CSV table of C-alpha atoms in Angstrom, one decimal:
chain,number,residue,atom,x,y,z
A,569,MET,CA,4.2,1.5,-4.8
A,570,SER,CA,1.5,-0.9,-5.9
A,571,TYR,CA,0.2,-3.9,-4.0
A,572,TYR,CA,-2.3,-4.9,-6.5
A,573,HIS,CA,-0.4,-7.1,-8.8
A,574,ARG,CA,1.9,-8.8,-6.3
A,575,THR,CA,2.1,-12.5,-5.7
A,576,TYR,CA,2.1,-13.1,-1.9
A,577,GLN,CA,4.1,-15.7,-0.2
A,578,ILE,CA,2.1,-17.6,2.4
A,579,GLY,CA,3.4,-17.7,6.0
A,580,LEU,CA,2.6,-16.2,9.4
A,581,GLY,CA,5.1,-14.5,11.7
A,582,GLY,CA,8.3,-16.4,11.0
A,583,ARG,CA,11.7,-14.7,11.0
A,584,LEU,CA,11.7,-11.1,12.0
A,585,THR,CA,11.7,-8.8,9.0
A,586,PRO,CA,13.9,-5.6,9.1
A,587,GLY,CA,11.0,-3.1,9.4
A,588,VAL,CA,9.3,-5.1,12.2
A,589,LYS,CA,12.6,-5.5,13.9
A,590,TYR,CA,13.2,-1.7,13.9
A,591,LEU,CA,9.7,-1.1,15.3
A,592,LEU,CA,10.1,-3.7,18.0
A,593,VAL,CA,13.4,-2.3,19.2
A,594,ALA,CA,12.2,1.3,19.1
A,595,ASN,CA,9.1,0.4,21.1
A,596,VAL,CA,11.0,-1.6,23.7
A,597,ILE,CA,13.6,1.2,24.2
A,598,VAL,CA,10.9,3.8,24.6
A,599,TYR,CA,9.0,1.6,27.0
A,600,ILE,CA,12.2,1.2,29.2
A,601,LEU,CA,12.5,5.0,29.1
A,602,GLN,CA,8.9,5.2,30.2
A,603,LEU,CA,9.6,3.1,33.3
A,604,VAL,CA,12.3,5.6,34.3
A,605,PHE,CA,10.7,8.9,33.2
A,606,ARG,CA,7.0,8.1,33.1
A,607,ALA,CA,5.4,11.4,33.8
A,608,PRO,CA,7.5,13.6,31.5
A,609,MET,CA,7.4,11.0,28.8
A,610,LEU,CA,3.6,10.9,28.9
A,611,ARG,CA,3.3,14.7,29.0
A,612,LEU,CA,5.7,15.3,26.1
A,613,PHE,CA,5.1,12.4,23.8
A,614,GLY,CA,1.6,11.0,24.6
A,615,LEU,CA,-1.1,12.4,22.3
A,616,SER,CA,-2.9,15.1,24.2
A,617,SER,CA,-5.5,17.4,22.7
A,618,PHE,CA,-4.5,20.2,25.1
A,619,MET,CA,-0.8,20.0,24.1
A,620,VAL,CA,-1.6,19.8,20.4
A,621,LEU,CA,-4.0,22.8,20.5
A,622,HIS,CA,-2.1,25.0,23.0
A,623,ASN,CA,1.5,24.1,22.3
A,624,LEU,CA,1.3,22.9,18.7
A,625,ALA,CA,2.8,19.6,19.8
A,626,ILE,CA,2.2,18.0,16.4
A,627,TRP,CA,5.0,15.5,16.9
A,628,GLN,CA,2.7,13.7,19.3
A,629,PHE,CA,0.8,12.3,16.4
A,630,VAL,CA,3.9,10.1,15.8
A,631,SER,CA,5.5,9.8,19.2
A,632,TYR,CA,2.3,8.5,20.9
A,633,MET,CA,2.7,5.2,18.9
A,634,PHE,CA,5.8,4.3,20.8
A,635,LEU,CA,4.4,4.7,24.3
A,636,HIS,CA,2.4,2.0,26.1
A,637,GLY,CA,0.4,1.7,29.3
A,638,GLY,CA,2.0,-1.4,30.7
A,639,PHE,CA,3.8,-4.6,30.0
A,640,PHE,CA,0.8,-6.5,28.5
A,641,HIS,CA,-0.1,-3.5,26.4
A,642,ILE,CA,3.3,-3.4,24.6
A,643,PHE,CA,3.6,-7.2,24.7
A,644,PHE,CA,0.4,-7.9,22.8
A,645,ASN,CA,0.9,-5.0,20.4
A,646,MET,CA,4.4,-6.2,19.5
A,647,PHE,CA,3.3,-9.8,19.3
A,648,VAL,CA,0.6,-9.0,16.8
A,649,LEU,CA,3.0,-6.7,14.9
A,650,TRP,CA,5.4,-9.7,14.6
A,651,ILE,CA,2.7,-12.1,13.5
A,652,PHE,CA,1.0,-10.0,10.9
A,653,GLY,CA,3.5,-7.2,10.2
A,654,SER,CA,6.3,-9.6,9.2
A,655,GLU,CA,3.9,-11.2,6.7
A,656,VAL,CA,2.9,-7.9,5.2
A,657,GLU,CA,6.5,-6.6,5.0
A,658,ARG,CA,7.7,-9.7,3.2
A,659,ALA,CA,5.0,-9.1,0.6
A,660,TRP,CA,5.5,-5.3,0.2
A,661,GLY,CA,9.1,-4.6,1.2
A,662,THR,CA,10.5,-2.7,4.2
A,663,LYS,CA,10.0,1.0,3.0
A,664,PRO,CA,6.4,0.6,1.8
A,665,PHE,CA,5.5,-1.3,5.0
A,666,LEU,CA,7.0,1.3,7.3
A,667,LYS,CA,5.3,4.1,5.3
A,668,TYR,CA,2.0,2.3,5.6
A,669,TYR,CA,2.6,1.7,9.4
A,670,PHE,CA,3.2,5.4,10.1
A,671,ILE,CA,0.4,6.6,7.9
A,672,THR,CA,-2.1,4.4,9.7
A,673,GLY,CA,-0.7,5.2,13.1
A,674,ILE,CA,-0.9,9.0,12.4
A,675,GLY,CA,-4.4,8.5,11.0
A,676,ALA,CA,-5.4,6.7,14.1
A,677,GLY,CA,-4.0,9.5,16.2
A,678,ILE,CA,-6.0,12.1,14.3
A,679,CYS,CA,-9.2,10.1,14.8
A,680,SER,CA,-8.5,9.8,18.5
A,681,PHE,CA,-7.8,13.5,18.6
A,682,LEU,CA,-11.1,14.3,16.9
A,683,PHE,CA,-13.2,12.1,19.1
A,684,SER,CA,-11.3,12.9,22.4
A,685,LEU,CA,-13.8,13.4,25.2
A,686,SER,CA,-11.4,15.4,27.3
A,687,MET,CA,-8.7,18.0,26.5
A,688,HIS,CA,-6.5,16.3,29.1
A,689,THR,CA,-6.9,12.7,27.9
A,690,ILE,CA,-3.6,11.2,26.8
A,691,THR,CA,-3.6,8.6,24.0
A,692,ILE,CA,-0.7,6.2,23.8
A,693,GLY,CA,0.0,2.9,22.1
A,694,ALA,CA,0.7,1.4,18.7
A,695,SER,CA,-2.7,-0.2,18.5
A,696,GLY,CA,-4.0,2.1,15.8
A,697,ALA,CA,-1.1,1.2,13.5
A,698,ILE,CA,-1.4,-2.5,14.5
A,699,TYR,CA,-5.1,-2.5,13.5
A,700,GLY,CA,-4.1,-1.0,10.2
A,701,VAL,CA,-1.5,-3.8,9.6
A,702,MET,CA,-4.1,-6.4,10.5
A,703,LEU,CA,-6.5,-4.9,8.0
A,704,ALA,CA,-3.8,-5.0,5.3
A,705,PHE,CA,-3.2,-8.6,6.1
A,706,ALA,CA,-6.9,-9.4,5.9
A,707,MET,CA,-7.2,-7.6,2.5
A,708,MET,CA,-4.4,-9.6,1.1
A,709,TYR,CA,-5.3,-12.9,2.6
A,710,PRO,CA,-9.1,-12.7,3.4
A,711,ASP,CA,-9.6,-16.4,3.7
A,712,ARG,CA,-6.5,-17.3,5.7
A,713,ILE,CA,-7.4,-19.1,8.9
A,714,ILE,CA,-6.3,-17.4,12.1
A,715,THR,CA,-6.5,-19.3,15.4
A,716,LEU,CA,-6.9,-17.3,18.6
A,717,LEU,CA,-6.8,-18.5,22.2
A,718,LEU,CA,-9.8,-17.2,24.1
A,719,PHE,CA,-8.8,-16.4,27.7
A,720,LEU,CA,-5.4,-17.9,26.6
A,721,ILE,CA,-7.0,-21.4,26.8
A,722,ILE,CA,-9.9,-21.9,24.3
A,723,PRO,CA,-8.7,-22.1,20.6
A,724,ILE,CA,-11.0,-20.3,18.2
A,725,SER,CA,-10.4,-20.3,14.4
A,726,MET,CA,-11.8,-17.9,11.9
A,727,LYS,CA,-10.9,-16.4,8.5
A,728,ALA,CA,-8.8,-13.2,8.6
A,729,LYS,CA,-11.6,-11.1,7.0
A,730,HIS,CA,-14.0,-12.2,9.7
A,731,LEU,CA,-11.5,-11.5,12.5
A,732,VAL,CA,-10.9,-8.0,11.3
A,733,THR,CA,-14.6,-7.4,10.8
A,734,LEU,CA,-15.3,-8.6,14.4
A,735,MET,CA,-12.6,-6.3,15.8
A,736,ALA,CA,-14.0,-3.4,13.9
A,737,VAL,CA,-17.5,-4.1,15.2
A,738,ILE,CA,-16.3,-4.4,18.8
A,739,SER,CA,-14.4,-1.1,18.4
A,740,ILE,CA,-17.4,0.7,17.0
A,741,PHE,CA,-19.7,-0.6,19.7
A,742,SER,CA,-17.2,0.2,22.5
A,743,GLY,CA,-16.3,3.6,21.0
A,744,ILE,CA,-20.0,4.6,20.9
A,745,THR,CA,-20.5,3.3,24.4
A,746,ASN,CA,-17.7,5.6,25.6
A,747,LEU,CA,-19.2,8.6,23.9
A,748,PHE,CA,-22.4,8.1,25.9
A,749,GLY,CA,-20.8,7.9,29.3
A,750,GLY,CA,-18.9,4.6,29.4
A,751,SER,CA,-15.2,4.5,29.9
A,752,ASP,CA,-12.9,1.5,29.6
A,753,GLY,CA,-9.7,3.5,29.1
A,754,VAL,CA,-9.2,2.3,25.5
A,755,ALA,CA,-9.0,4.6,22.5
A,756,HIS,CA,-11.4,2.6,20.3
A,757,PHE,CA,-11.6,5.4,17.7
A,758,ALA,CA,-7.9,5.2,17.3
A,759,HIS,CA,-8.3,1.6,16.4
A,760,LEU,CA,-11.0,2.4,13.9
A,761,GLY,CA,-9.0,5.3,12.6
A,762,GLY,CA,-6.1,3.0,11.8
A,763,MET,CA,-8.4,0.6,10.0
A,764,LEU,CA,-10.2,3.4,8.1
A,765,VAL,CA,-7.0,5.2,7.0
A,766,GLY,CA,-5.4,1.8,6.0
A,767,TYR,CA,-8.4,0.9,4.0
A,768,LEU,CA,-8.6,4.2,2.1
A,769,TYR,CA,-4.8,4.2,1.5
A,770,LEU,CA,-4.8,0.7,0.1
A,771,LYS,CA,-7.9,1.2,-2.0
A,772,SER,CA,-6.5,4.4,-3.5
A,773,ASP,CA,-3.2,2.7,-4.2
A,774,TRP,CA,-4.9,-0.3,-5.8
A,775,ARG,CA,-7.1,1.9,-8.0
A,776,LEU,CA,-3.9,3.8,-9.0
A,777,ALA,CA,-2.3,0.4,-9.8
A,778,ALA,CA,-5.3,-0.7,-11.8
A,779,ALA,CA,-5.2,2.6,-13.8
A,780,LYS,CA,-1.5,2.2,-14.5
A,781,GLU,CA,-2.1,-1.4,-15.7
A,782,TYR,CA,-4.9,-0.2,-17.9
A,783,LEU,CA,-2.7,2.5,-19.5
A,784,ARG,CA,0.1,0.0,-19.8
A,785,ARG,CA,-2.2,-2.4,-21.7
A,786,LYS,CA,-3.5,0.5,-23.9
A,787,LEU,CA,0.1,1.5,-24.8
A,788,LYS,CA,1.0,-2.1,-25.6
A,789,MET,CA,-2.0,-2.4,-27.8
A,790,TRP,CA,-1.2,0.8,-29.6
A,791,GLN,CA,2.4,-0.3,-30.1
A,792,LEU,CA,1.1,-3.7,-31.5
A,793,LYS,CA,-1.3,-1.9,-33.8
A,794,SER,CA,1.4,0.4,-34.9
A,795,GLU,CA,3.7,-2.5,-35.7
A,796,ILE,CA,1.0,-4.3,-37.6
A,797,HIS,CA,0.3,-1.2,-39.6
A,798,ARG,CA,4.1,-0.8,-40.3
A,799,ILE,CA,4.3,-4.5,-41.5
A,800,GLU,CA,1.2,-4.1,-43.7
A,801,HIS,CA,2.6,-0.9,-45.2
A,802,PHE,CA,6.0,-2.6,-45.8
A,803,GLN,CA,4.3,-5.6,-47.6
A,804,ASN,CA,2.1,-3.3,-49.7
A,805,LEU,CA,5.1,-1.2,-50.7
A,806,GLN,CA,7.2,-4.3,-51.4
A,807,ARG,CA,4.5,-5.5,-53.8
A,808,GLN,CA,4.3,-2.2,-55.7
A,809,VAL,CA,8.1,-2.0,-55.9
A,810,ASP,CA,8.2,-5.5,-57.4
A,811,GLN,CA,5.7,-4.6,-60.0
A,812,ILE,CA,7.6,-1.4,-60.9
A,813,LEU,CA,10.9,-3.3,-61.1
A,814,ASP,CA,9.3,-5.8,-63.5
A,815,LYS,CA,8.1,-2.8,-65.6
A,816,ILE,CA,11.7,-1.4,-65.6
A,817,ASN,CA,13.0,-4.7,-66.9
A,818,GLU,CA,10.5,-4.6,-69.7
A,819,VAL,CA,10.4,-0.9,-70.8
A,820,GLY,CA,13.1,0.9,-68.9
A,821,TYR,CA,13.2,3.4,-66.1
A,822,GLU,CA,12.5,6.4,-68.4
A,823,ASN,CA,9.1,5.0,-69.3
A,824,LEU,CA,7.9,5.0,-65.6
A,825,THR,CA,5.1,7.4,-64.6
A,826,GLU,CA,5.7,10.2,-62.1
A,827,LYS,CA,3.6,8.2,-59.6
A,828,GLU,CA,5.7,5.1,-60.0
A,829,LYS,CA,8.9,7.1,-59.6
A,830,LYS,CA,7.5,8.6,-56.3
A,831,ILE,CA,6.7,5.1,-55.1
A,832,LEU,CA,10.3,4.0,-55.7
A,833,GLU,CA,11.5,7.1,-53.8
A,834,GLU,CA,9.2,6.5,-50.9
A,835,ALA,CA,10.2,2.9,-50.8
A,836,SER,CA,13.9,3.8,-50.8
A,837,ASN,CA,13.4,6.2,-47.9
A,838,PHE,CA,11.3,3.7,-46.0
A,839,PHE,CA,13.8,0.9,-46.4
A,840,THR,CA,16.6,3.2,-45.4
A,841,ARG,CA,14.8,4.2,-42.2
A,842,GLU,CA,13.9,0.6,-41.3
A,843,GLY,CA,17.5,-0.5,-42.0
A,844,GLY,CA,18.7,2.1,-39.6
A,845,LYS,CA,16.6,0.7,-36.8
A,846,GLU,CA,18.3,-2.6,-36.8
């Protein structure tokens, strides 16, 4: 699926799209189950380096995306998913959007796994996939103005590309700080992983789309040249046939040269083929 040559409808949030709706419902259901079975849910479905390495719990690279650390964690993730995800899904379609969502989420989980500071750290949340979705939005609409409420009070407006860049810088700084002894309980490398995987995925897809478009143009050009050559051949053959027919009228068929007779035979075969194409 190519995103390169699409025309994107401008909007933000709006009516829930099917894929976003599925993800919202799934996340809310899992969150309710978490409230009831918190410990076993975290142990079985949160992303744990220990569980992956010792119990081959590879499903956790997917399941961790549906668990959250509290009401505000899931609320803000789902709010951002609705705002940006609906826009991306409307542009791409449901299946490509969901595919991208899970690819970035799994990529974020792998990055978190690789940079995990403790075997017993459990990573949860859809933030990695959400960061990937925001990156996709910014790559499609880099100059769209996004207004944020700082401390839920102060409005701050910036372009989508600047917002995503700022978030990436904050995640890099915070992730490095955590590596050297700090700890804020946030999987910053998962956020960066979602962005990185999303960027690589979209760039590779766009390059593929560009290559397909190049081949399509080359094929069209070849077909055009072939058609021009066919028309020129037809016109040249028609001129020769007219000259030979004039000669037949003057001296008769038996006085034609072997070359002229071959031209008439070739013309007959050519016109028969062309007539059969119509």
